[in-house]
mmCIF file of C-alpha atoms in Angstrom:
data_model
loop_
_atom_site.group_PDB
_atom_site.id
_atom_site.type_symbol
_atom_site.label_atom_id
_atom_site.label_comp_id
_atom_site.label_asym_id
_atom_site.label_seq_id
_atom_site.Cartn_x
_atom_site.Cartn_y
_atom_site.Cartn_z
ATOM 1 C CA MET A 1198 -14.885 -6.870 14.439
ATOM 2 C CA HIS A 1199 -12.322 -4.532 15.868
ATOM 3 C CA VAL A 1200 -9.543 -5.869 14.520
ATOM 4 C CA PRO A 1201 -6.182 -5.667 17.217
ATOM 5 C CA ASP A 1202 -2.616 -4.827 15.760
ATOM 6 C CA GLY A 1203 -0.865 -7.331 14.049
ATOM 7 C CA PHE A 1204 -3.388 -8.710 11.732
ATOM 8 C CA ILE A 1205 -2.975 -5.590 8.976
ATOM 9 C CA ASN A 1206 0.157 -4.779 7.930
ATOM 10 C CA ALA A 1207 1.859 -1.850 8.406
ATOM 11 C CA PRO A 1208 1.520 -0.097 5.141
ATOM 12 C CA VAL A 1209 -2.597 -1.286 4.599
ATOM 13 C CA SER A 1210 -2.642 -0.269 8.635
ATOM 14 C CA ALA A 1211 -1.101 3.035 7.039
ATOM 15 C CA ALA A 1212 -2.885 3.520 3.785
ATOM 16 C CA THR A 1213 -7.035 3.140 6.009
ATOM 17 C CA GLY A 1214 -5.884 6.032 8.646
ATOM 18 C CA VAL A 1215 -5.144 7.796 5.911
ATOM 19 C CA VAL A 1216 -8.669 7.058 4.412
ATOM 20 C CA ALA A 1217 -10.435 7.497 8.190
ATOM 21 C CA ALA A 1218 -9.005 10.244 8.653
ATOM 22 C CA GLY A 1219 -10.143 11.730 5.448
ATOM 23 C CA ALA A 1220 -13.801 10.462 6.325
ATOM 24 C CA VAL A 1221 -13.155 11.966 9.767
ATOM 25 C CA ALA A 1222 -12.785 15.378 8.066
ATOM 26 C CA LEU A 1223 -15.421 15.057 5.458
ATOM 27 C CA SER A 1224 -17.612 14.004 8.213
ATOM 28 C CA LEU A 1225 -17.109 17.044 10.451
ATOM 29 C CA ARG A 1226 -18.318 19.281 7.406
ATOM 30 C CA GLY A 1227 -21.221 17.246 6.460
ATOM 31 C CA ALA A 1228 -22.700 16.835 10.034
ATOM 32 C CA ARG A 1229 -23.170 21.130 10.090
ATOM 33 C CA ARG A 1230 -25.445 20.509 7.943
ATOM 34 C CA GLU A 1231 -27.453 17.163 9.814
ATOM 35 C CA LEU A 1232 -27.255 18.904 13.480
ATOM 36 C CA ASP A 1233 -28.786 21.586 15.005
ATOM 37 C CA GLU A 1234 -30.197 22.501 18.608
ATOM 38 C CA ARG A 1235 -32.185 19.078 18.811
ATOM 39 C CA THR A 1236 -29.961 17.103 17.361
ATOM 40 C CA ALA A 1237 -26.157 17.751 18.412
ATOM 41 C CA PRO A 1238 -27.311 16.313 22.085
ATOM 42 C CA LEU A 1239 -28.779 13.216 20.428
ATOM 43 C CA ALA A 1240 -25.815 12.629 18.429
ATOM 44 C CA GLY A 1241 -23.265 12.475 21.786
ATOM 45 C CA LEU A 1242 -26.236 10.037 23.385
ATOM 46 C CA VAL A 1243 -26.571 7.411 20.298
ATOM 47 C CA ALA A 1244 -22.428 7.358 20.748
ATOM 48 C CA ALA A 1245 -22.764 6.581 24.281
ATOM 49 C CA PHE A 1246 -25.639 4.122 23.284
ATOM 50 C CA ILE A 1247 -23.556 2.211 20.703
ATOM 51 C CA PHE A 1248 -20.695 1.753 23.351
ATOM 52 C CA ALA A 1249 -22.866 0.121 25.741
ATOM 53 C CA VAL A 1250 -24.664 -1.754 23.256
ATOM 54 C CA GLN A 1251 -21.355 -2.924 21.540
ATOM 55 C CA MET A 1252 -20.625 -4.515 25.954
ATOM 56 C CA LEU A 1253 -23.647 -6.953 25.247
ATOM 57 C CA ASN A 1254 -22.235 -9.964 23.003
ATOM 58 C CA PHE A 1255 -24.811 -12.085 22.181
ATOM 59 C CA PRO A 1256 -24.137 -15.672 20.995
ATOM 60 C CA VAL A 1257 -24.776 -16.754 17.347
ATOM 61 C CA ALA A 1258 -23.347 -19.912 16.943
ATOM 62 C CA ALA A 1259 -21.432 -22.691 18.249
ATOM 63 C CA GLY A 1260 -19.026 -21.020 20.327
ATOM 64 C CA THR A 1261 -18.800 -17.537 18.479
ATOM 65 C CA SER A 1262 -20.783 -14.559 20.076
ATOM 66 C CA GLY A 1263 -21.613 -11.306 17.780
ATOM 67 C CA HIS A 1264 -22.260 -7.525 19.584
ATOM 68 C CA LEU A 1265 -23.604 -4.481 17.513
ATOM 69 C CA LEU A 1266 -21.303 -2.396 15.591
ATOM 70 C CA GLY A 1267 -24.027 0.866 15.241
ATOM 71 C CA GLY A 1268 -23.146 2.039 11.745
ATOM 72 C CA ALA A 1269 -26.745 1.897 10.353
ATOM 73 C CA LEU A 1270 -27.995 3.056 13.757
ATOM 74 C CA ALA A 1271 -25.950 5.740 14.033
ATOM 75 C CA ALA A 1272 -27.140 6.626 10.146
ATOM 76 C CA ILE A 1273 -30.707 6.327 10.657
ATOM 77 C CA LEU A 1274 -30.541 8.147 13.934
ATOM 78 C CA VAL A 1275 -28.619 11.402 13.334
ATOM 79 C CA GLY A 1276 -27.833 11.379 9.693
ATOM 80 C CA PRO A 1277 -24.701 9.379 7.677
ATOM 81 C CA PHE A 1278 -21.805 12.034 8.595
ATOM 82 C CA THR A 1279 -22.823 12.282 11.871
ATOM 83 C CA GLY A 1280 -22.996 8.424 12.477
ATOM 84 C CA VAL A 1281 -19.271 7.629 11.114
ATOM 85 C CA LEU A 1282 -18.493 10.478 13.729
ATOM 86 C CA CYS A 1283 -20.317 8.973 16.837
ATOM 87 C CA VAL A 1284 -18.459 5.354 15.862
ATOM 88 C CA SER A 1285 -15.660 6.433 15.190
ATOM 89 C CA VAL A 1286 -15.952 8.030 18.729
ATOM 90 C CA VAL A 1287 -16.721 4.838 20.269
ATOM 91 C CA LEU A 1288 -13.939 3.346 18.163
ATOM 92 C CA LEU A 1289 -11.137 5.393 19.925
ATOM 93 C CA MET A 1290 -12.204 5.795 23.523
ATOM 94 C CA GLN A 1291 -12.296 1.980 23.343
ATOM 95 C CA GLY A 1292 -8.803 1.732 21.870
ATOM 96 C CA ILE A 1293 -7.232 3.970 24.174
ATOM 97 C CA LEU A 1294 -9.431 3.484 27.090
ATOM 98 C CA PHE A 1295 -9.766 -0.455 27.145
ATOM 99 C CA ALA A 1296 -7.518 -1.776 24.796
ATOM 100 C CA ASP A 1297 -10.177 -3.150 22.554
ATOM 101 C CA GLY A 1298 -9.398 -2.623 18.563
ATOM 102 C CA GLY A 1299 -5.373 -1.942 18.148
ATOM 103 C CA LEU A 1300 -3.747 1.478 18.242
ATOM 104 C CA THR A 1301 -2.268 0.680 14.832
ATOM 105 C CA ALA A 1302 -5.151 -0.628 13.550
ATOM 106 C CA LEU A 1303 -7.306 2.186 14.416
ATOM 107 C CA GLY A 1304 -7.814 3.452 10.476
ATOM 108 C CA VAL A 1305 -8.557 -0.569 9.696
ATOM 109 C CA ASN A 1306 -10.905 -0.483 12.371
ATOM 110 C CA ILE A 1307 -12.924 3.289 11.536
ATOM 111 C CA THR A 1308 -12.732 2.214 7.792
ATOM 112 C CA ASP A 1309 -14.495 -0.658 8.516
ATOM 113 C CA MET A 1310 -16.994 -0.237 11.045
ATOM 114 C CA ALA A 1311 -17.295 3.254 10.863
ATOM 115 C CA ILE A 1312 -17.371 4.018 7.263
ATOM 116 C CA VAL A 1313 -18.006 1.187 5.690
ATOM 117 C CA THR A 1314 -21.273 0.347 7.793
ATOM 118 C CA THR A 1315 -22.564 3.429 8.104
ATOM 119 C CA VAL A 1316 -22.180 4.019 3.876
ATOM 120 C CA VAL A 1317 -24.099 0.629 3.239
ATOM 121 C CA ALA A 1318 -26.722 0.872 5.826
ATOM 122 C CA TYR A 1319 -27.413 4.794 4.596
ATOM 123 C CA ALA A 1320 -27.778 3.468 0.928
ATOM 124 C CA VAL A 1321 -29.537 0.723 1.560
ATOM 125 C CA PHE A 1322 -32.246 2.695 4.276
ATOM 126 C CA ARG A 1323 -32.685 5.444 1.469
ATOM 127 C CA GLY A 1324 -33.513 3.188 -1.124
ATOM 128 C CA LEU A 1325 -35.521 1.121 0.368
ATOM 129 C CA VAL A 1326 -37.512 4.216 2.171
ATOM 130 C CA LYS A 1327 -37.722 5.736 -1.244
ATOM 131 C CA VAL A 1328 -40.283 2.320 -2.480
ATOM 132 C CA LEU A 1329 -42.002 1.695 0.573
ATOM 133 C CA PRO A 1330 -45.311 3.585 1.722
ATOM 134 C CA ARG A 1331 -44.134 6.381 3.168
ATOM 135 C CA THR A 1332 -44.900 5.736 6.806
ATOM 136 C CA ARG A 1333 -42.780 5.537 10.483
ATOM 137 C CA ARG A 1334 -43.323 1.826 10.123
ATOM 138 C CA SER A 1335 -41.505 1.782 6.422
ATOM 139 C CA VAL A 1336 -38.554 3.418 8.343
ATOM 140 C CA THR A 1337 -38.595 0.498 11.125
ATOM 141 C CA VAL A 1338 -38.497 -2.382 8.216
ATOM 142 C CA ALA A 1339 -35.904 -0.044 6.303
ATOM 143 C CA SER A 1340 -33.601 -0.043 9.785
ATOM 144 C CA PHE A 1341 -33.619 -3.858 9.820
ATOM 145 C CA ALA A 1342 -32.919 -3.942 6.247
ATOM 146 C CA ALA A 1343 -30.090 -1.816 6.364
ATOM 147 C CA ALA A 1344 -28.683 -2.597 9.607
ATOM 148 C CA LEU A 1345 -28.737 -6.334 8.356
ATOM 149 C CA LEU A 1346 -26.354 -5.779 5.219
ATOM 150 C CA SER A 1347 -24.181 -3.448 6.987
ATOM 151 C CA VAL A 1348 -22.614 -6.679 8.744
ATOM 152 C CA PRO A 1349 -21.537 -8.578 6.250
ATOM 153 C CA ALA A 1350 -20.825 -5.514 4.037
ATOM 154 C CA ALA A 1351 -18.049 -4.978 7.153
ATOM 155 C CA ALA A 1352 -17.150 -8.399 6.971
ATOM 156 C CA LEU A 1353 -16.521 -8.506 2.786
ATOM 157 C CA ALA A 1354 -14.870 -4.820 3.464
ATOM 158 C CA PHE A 1355 -11.826 -6.643 6.221
ATOM 159 C CA THR A 1356 -11.787 -9.625 3.903
ATOM 160 C CA PHE A 1357 -10.294 -7.238 1.176
ATOM 161 C CA LEU A 1358 -7.644 -5.631 3.718
ATOM 162 C CA TYR A 1359 -6.715 -8.633 4.841
ATOM 163 C CA ALA A 1360 -6.091 -9.928 1.367
ATOM 164 C CA VAL A 1361 -3.881 -7.043 0.729
ATOM 165 C CA GLY A 1362 -2.117 -6.432 3.587
ATOM 166 C CA GLY A 1363 -2.604 -9.995 5.429
ATOM 167 C CA THR A 1364 0.119 -10.740 8.030
ATOM 168 C CA THR A 1365 -0.406 -14.409 8.122
ATOM 169 C CA ASP A 1366 -0.590 -17.046 5.049
ATOM 170 C CA VAL A 1367 -4.623 -18.579 5.114
ATOM 171 C CA ALA A 1368 -6.075 -18.936 1.751
ATOM 172 C CA ILE A 1369 -8.102 -15.811 1.503
ATOM 173 C CA GLY A 1370 -11.119 -17.929 0.344
ATOM 174 C CA LYS A 1371 -11.785 -19.270 3.600
ATOM 175 C CA VAL A 1372 -11.855 -16.417 5.168
ATOM 176 C CA ALA A 1373 -14.652 -14.693 3.224
ATOM 177 C CA THR A 1374 -16.523 -17.676 3.696
ATOM 178 C CA ALA A 1375 -16.072 -17.964 7.261
ATOM 179 C CA MET A 1376 -16.349 -14.428 8.153
ATOM 180 C CA VAL A 1377 -19.483 -13.607 5.379
ATOM 181 C CA GLY A 1378 -21.144 -16.619 7.666
ATOM 182 C CA VAL A 1379 -20.441 -16.240 10.822
ATOM 183 C CA HIS A 1380 -21.622 -12.358 10.397
ATOM 184 C CA VAL A 1381 -24.509 -12.657 8.688
ATOM 185 C CA LEU A 1382 -26.086 -14.682 11.636
ATOM 186 C CA ILE A 1383 -24.237 -11.122 13.441
ATOM 187 C CA GLY A 1384 -25.802 -9.492 11.476
ATOM 188 C CA ILE A 1385 -29.609 -10.525 12.384
ATOM 189 C CA GLY A 1386 -28.513 -9.522 16.062
ATOM 190 C CA GLU A 1387 -27.868 -6.221 14.608
ATOM 191 C CA ALA A 1388 -30.819 -6.068 12.350
ATOM 192 C CA ALA A 1389 -33.281 -6.669 15.596
ATOM 193 C CA ILE A 1390 -31.696 -4.042 17.922
ATOM 194 C CA THR A 1391 -30.963 -1.099 15.613
ATOM 195 C CA ALA A 1392 -35.077 -1.793 14.308
ATOM 196 C CA LEU A 1393 -36.219 -1.433 17.862
ATOM 197 C CA THR A 1394 -33.940 1.028 18.776
ATOM 198 C CA VAL A 1395 -35.292 3.493 16.079
ATOM 199 C CA GLY A 1396 -39.173 2.043 16.298
ATOM 200 C CA ALA A 1397 -38.517 3.391 19.810
ATOM 201 C CA VAL A 1398 -37.679 6.269 19.213
ATOM 202 C CA ILE A 1399 -39.918 7.581 16.670
ATOM 203 C CA ALA A 1400 -42.552 6.335 19.050
ATOM 204 C CA VAL A 1401 -42.008 9.165 21.366
ATOM 205 C CA ARG A 1402 -39.948 11.920 19.275
ATOM 206 C CA PRO A 1403 -39.829 11.260 15.276
ATOM 207 C CA ASP A 1404 -38.886 14.792 14.109
ATOM 208 C CA LEU A 1405 -35.267 13.569 16.009
ATOM 209 C CA VAL A 1406 -34.684 10.917 13.296
ATOM 210 C CA TYR A 1407 -33.117 11.905 10.828
ATOM 211 C CA GLY A 1408 -34.205 9.099 8.194
ATOM 212 C CA ALA A 1409 -37.727 9.672 9.254
ATOM 213 C CA ARG A 1410 -38.013 13.386 8.038
ATOM 214 C CA GLY A 1411 -40.299 14.114 5.522
ATOM 215 C CA LEU A 1412 -42.185 10.770 5.473
ATOM 216 C CA HIS A 1413 -45.234 11.557 6.763
ATOM 217 C CA GLN A 1414 -48.577 11.253 4.798
ATOM 218 C CA LYS A 1415 -50.791 13.751 3.869
ATOM 219 C CA LEU A 1416 -54.305 12.881 5.931
ATOM 220 C CA LYS A 1417 -57.717 13.396 3.427
ATOM 221 C CA LEU A 1418 -60.786 13.628 3.627
ATOM 222 C CA ARG A 1419 -63.816 13.103 1.377
ATOM 223 C CA VAL A 1420 -65.276 16.546 0.508
ATOM 224 C CA ASN A 1421 -68.258 16.334 -1.842
ATOM 225 C CA GLY A 1422 -67.555 12.952 -3.292
ATOM 226 C CA GLU A 1423 -63.211 13.982 -3.581
ATOM 227 C CA LEU A 1424 -60.409 13.276 -1.325
ATOM 228 C CA VAL A 1425 -58.902 16.657 -0.145
ATOM 229 C CA ASP A 1426 -55.307 17.474 1.453
ATOM 230 C CA VAL A 1427 -55.791 18.103 5.436
ATOM 231 C CA PRO A 1428 -54.176 21.630 5.942
ATOM 232 C CA ASP A 1429 -50.852 20.413 8.108
ATOM 233 C CA ALA A 1430 -50.938 21.298 11.660
ATOM 234 C CA GLN A 1431 -48.870 24.191 12.905
ATOM 235 C CA PRO A 1432 -45.189 22.645 14.110
ATOM 236 C CA VAL A 1433 -44.682 23.193 17.917
ATOM 237 C CA PRO A 1434 -41.739 25.653 18.563
ATOM 238 C CA VAL A 1435 -39.122 23.321 19.285
ATOM 239 C CA ALA A 1436 -38.380 25.189 22.492
ATOM 240 C CA ALA A 1437 -42.021 23.870 23.586
ATOM 241 C CA ARG A 1438 -40.629 19.977 22.477
ATOM 242 C CA SER A 1439 -37.875 19.269 25.196
ATOM 243 C CA HIS A 1440 -35.485 16.575 24.166
ATOM 244 C CA ARG A 1441 -34.433 16.325 27.854
ATOM 245 C CA LYS A 1442 -37.039 13.377 28.975
ATOM 246 C CA LEU A 1443 -35.644 11.149 25.702
ATOM 247 C CA TRP A 1444 -31.749 12.095 26.391
ATOM 248 C CA ILE A 1445 -32.266 11.687 30.469
ATOM 249 C CA THR A 1446 -33.667 7.731 29.548
ATOM 250 C CA GLY A 1447 -31.162 7.327 26.492
ATOM 251 C CA LEU A 1448 -28.373 7.887 29.161
ATOM 252 C CA VAL A 1449 -30.132 5.774 31.998
ATOM 253 C CA SER A 1450 -31.032 3.080 29.481
ATOM 254 C CA SER A 1451 -26.907 3.285 28.484
ATOM 255 C CA LEU A 1452 -25.499 3.104 32.292
ATOM 256 C CA VAL A 1453 -28.128 0.492 33.092
ATOM 257 C CA LEU A 1454 -26.790 -1.811 29.850
ATOM 258 C CA ALA A 1455 -23.650 -1.535 30.242
ATOM 259 C CA GLY A 1456 -23.079 -1.414 34.248
ATOM 260 C CA PHE A 1457 -25.413 -4.088 35.098
ATOM 261 C CA VAL A 1458 -26.482 -5.957 32.062
ATOM 262 C CA SER A 1459 -22.947 -6.031 30.083
ATOM 263 C CA PHE A 1460 -22.069 -9.074 32.875
ATOM 264 C CA TYR A 1461 -24.813 -11.640 31.475
ATOM 265 C CA ALA A 1462 -23.122 -11.041 28.198
ATOM 266 C CA SER A 1463 -21.742 -13.671 26.885
ATOM 267 C CA ALA A 1464 -18.142 -14.498 27.174
ATOM 268 C CA ASN A 1465 -17.720 -16.329 23.663
ATOM 269 C CA PRO A 1466 -15.283 -14.576 21.025
ATOM 270 C CA ASP A 1467 -16.794 -12.743 18.894
ATOM 271 C CA GLY A 1468 -17.222 -13.797 15.133
ATOM 272 C CA LEU A 1469 -13.538 -12.177 14.299
ATOM 273 C CA GLU A 1470 -11.768 -13.291 17.148
ATOM 274 C CA LYS A 1471 -12.887 -16.960 16.946
ATOM 275 C CA ILE A 1472 -12.198 -16.995 13.176
ATOM 276 C CA ALA A 1473 -8.623 -15.551 13.646
ATOM 277 C CA ALA A 1474 -8.130 -18.474 16.002
ATOM 278 C CA ASP A 1475 -9.903 -21.127 13.586
ATOM 279 C CA LYS A 1476 -8.020 -20.270 10.537
ATOM 280 C CA GLY A 1477 -4.096 -19.161 12.480
ATOM 281 C CA ILE A 1478 -4.596 -15.186 11.167
ATOM 282 C CA ASP A 1479 -4.090 -13.963 14.690
ATOM 283 C CA LYS A 1480 -0.641 -15.347 14.623
ATOM 284 C CA GLN A 1481 1.090 -11.829 14.192
ATOM 285 C CA THR A 1482 -0.835 -10.449 16.907
ATOM 286 C CA LYS A 1483 0.727 -7.982 18.848
ATOM 287 C CA GLU A 1484 0.030 -6.916 22.737
ATOM 288 C CA HIS A 1485 -2.064 -3.624 22.424
ATOM 289 C CA ALA A 1486 0.227 -0.178 23.382
ATOM 290 C CA ASN A 1487 -2.098 0.375 26.375
ATOM 291 C CA ALA A 1488 -3.133 -3.502 27.881
ATOM 292 C CA ASP A 1489 -1.583 -2.338 31.477
ATOM 293 C CA SER A 1490 -4.706 0.323 31.000
ATOM 294 C CA PRO A 1491 -6.705 0.573 34.110
ATOM 295 C CA LEU A 1492 -9.477 -0.252 32.173
ATOM 296 C CA ALA A 1493 -7.883 -2.880 29.818
ATOM 297 C CA ASP A 1494 -11.004 -5.716 29.340
ATOM 298 C CA TYR A 1495 -13.546 -3.578 30.278
ATOM 299 C CA GLY A 1496 -12.497 -3.850 34.032
ATOM 300 C CA VAL A 1497 -11.101 -1.467 36.766
ATOM 301 C CA LYS A 1498 -7.803 -2.478 38.028
ATOM 302 C CA ASP A 1499 -7.308 -3.608 41.395
ATOM 303 C CA ILE A 1500 -11.230 -4.168 41.557
ATOM 304 C CA GLU A 1501 -11.306 -8.310 42.278
ATOM 305 C CA ASP A 1502 -15.378 -8.411 42.091
ATOM 306 C CA ALA A 1503 -15.795 -9.617 38.570
ATOM 307 C CA ARG A 1504 -19.227 -7.663 38.378
ATOM 308 C CA LEU A 1505 -18.360 -4.374 40.665
ATOM 309 C CA SER A 1506 -15.496 -4.215 37.878
ATOM 310 C CA GLY A 1507 -17.250 -4.981 34.649
ATOM 311 C CA GLY A 1508 -19.822 -2.740 35.690
ATOM 312 C CA LEU A 1509 -17.762 -0.275 37.146
ATOM 313 C CA ALA A 1510 -15.915 0.427 33.925
ATOM 314 C CA GLY A 1511 -19.146 0.391 31.785
ATOM 315 C CA VAL A 1512 -20.603 2.940 33.477
ATOM 316 C CA ILE A 1513 -17.249 4.973 33.033
ATOM 317 C CA GLY A 1514 -16.944 4.358 29.613
ATOM 318 C CA VAL A 1515 -20.486 5.613 29.054
ATOM 319 C CA GLY A 1516 -19.390 8.766 30.701
ATOM 320 C CA VAL A 1517 -16.387 9.188 28.838
ATOM 321 C CA THR A 1518 -18.156 8.801 25.720
ATOM 322 C CA VAL A 1519 -20.817 10.620 25.995
ATOM 323 C CA VAL A 1520 -18.979 13.157 27.096
ATOM 324 C CA ALA A 1521 -16.444 13.181 24.315
ATOM 325 C CA GLY A 1522 -19.171 12.877 21.799
ATOM 326 C CA SER A 1523 -21.323 15.889 23.232
ATOM 327 C CA ALA A 1524 -18.338 18.261 22.492
ATOM 328 C CA VAL A 1525 -17.722 17.035 19.078
ATOM 329 C CA PHE A 1526 -21.291 17.291 18.291
ATOM 330 C CA TRP A 1527 -21.558 21.152 19.996
ATOM 331 C CA THR A 1528 -18.548 22.425 18.660
ATOM 332 C CA VAL A 1529 -19.721 20.788 14.725
ATOM 333 C CA ARG A 1530 -23.022 22.744 15.602
ATOM 334 C CA ARG A 1531 -21.490 26.115 17.100
ATOM 335 C CA ARG A 1532 -19.309 25.838 13.716
ATOM 336 C CA ARG A 1533 -22.496 25.761 12.054
ATOM 337 C CA THR A 1534 -23.949 28.204 13.490
ATOM 338 C CA ASP A 1535 -21.001 30.682 13.362
ATOM 339 C CA ASP A 1536 -21.184 30.270 9.310
ATOM 340 C CA THR A 1537 -24.650 30.681 9.049
ATOM 341 C CA SER A 1538 -24.654 34.431 11.370
ATOM 342 C CA PRO A 1539 -25.405 37.730 9.838
ATOM 343 C CA ALA A 1540 -21.592 38.721 10.209
ATOM 344 C CA SER A 1541 -20.558 35.661 8.480
ATOM 345 C CA THR A 1542 -22.735 36.146 5.182
ATOM 346 C CA SER A 1543 -22.964 40.095 5.403
ATOM 347 C CA THR A 1544 -21.211 41.500 2.566
ATOM 348 C CA SER A 1545 -19.190 45.041 2.217
ATOM 349 C CA VAL A 1546 -20.159 48.089 0.584
#
């Protein structure tokens, strides 16, 4: 779904750049309410994990592959505002370092892959958890459905942008049919990855999953023939519930996925690439401004061994993304701390 330079004309690209900038600014403010000393480190890890899993293209149809978009996963794990920032950080790193997704199309990609997927996924997720039983399993089920629907929603968003500002004359009906059809299949893979990841985190640290907050059911006991609520257990202090083990496990998993497993990813073009080639959308594609980057196309320049080159590029990408993401989220968290400090809330007399 990474849109290269040349697919969408300059006016629409600029307009989506304004939308993306506004959404990121709004998300920076909203993320202050979502991030705390526990979840700020997790947010940087979520960005790195999304980067790693996006390198794992999986086959979905004859000659076509797909990969995780990540908006649903990020929104459910760390919150919708923080989720927009997570995916935006990934897209920025991919565009600058790996020549993946055009720089003039960065606004298009953030609007489509970060904003649309996150908003749609979280709206579906919240709607489902309100009607499903208040259990951890319901969170996983809702995660699956939310992720599944977020991908064709992003495909429709691209189709709309192409209809308004496409640089080639292709029937919009054919584009919409092809985009939605293949991305429904990709959405199944997105849903499976999202549900498995959310389920795994809930199993070990449900307190860190933003979408699972407040979803526990009170235990009941029968006393003298009547059901009464069991008193809540005293919460374990944050300091005693270190997230270090989860963070290390997540980082190691990301490094392994990007540095080793990515070598076995499908080499077929992804959904947008295949449709663009088949329908002629790519006739005006421009060379990426960073095509000469040492890490372009997810390989390290001058290293001829494909396995080593791709693996090293993946490891570098995970490292850079976790550092950049963590810096952003720690800054947002510190800003929240400053805003709520006694000095900021005191009044003069």
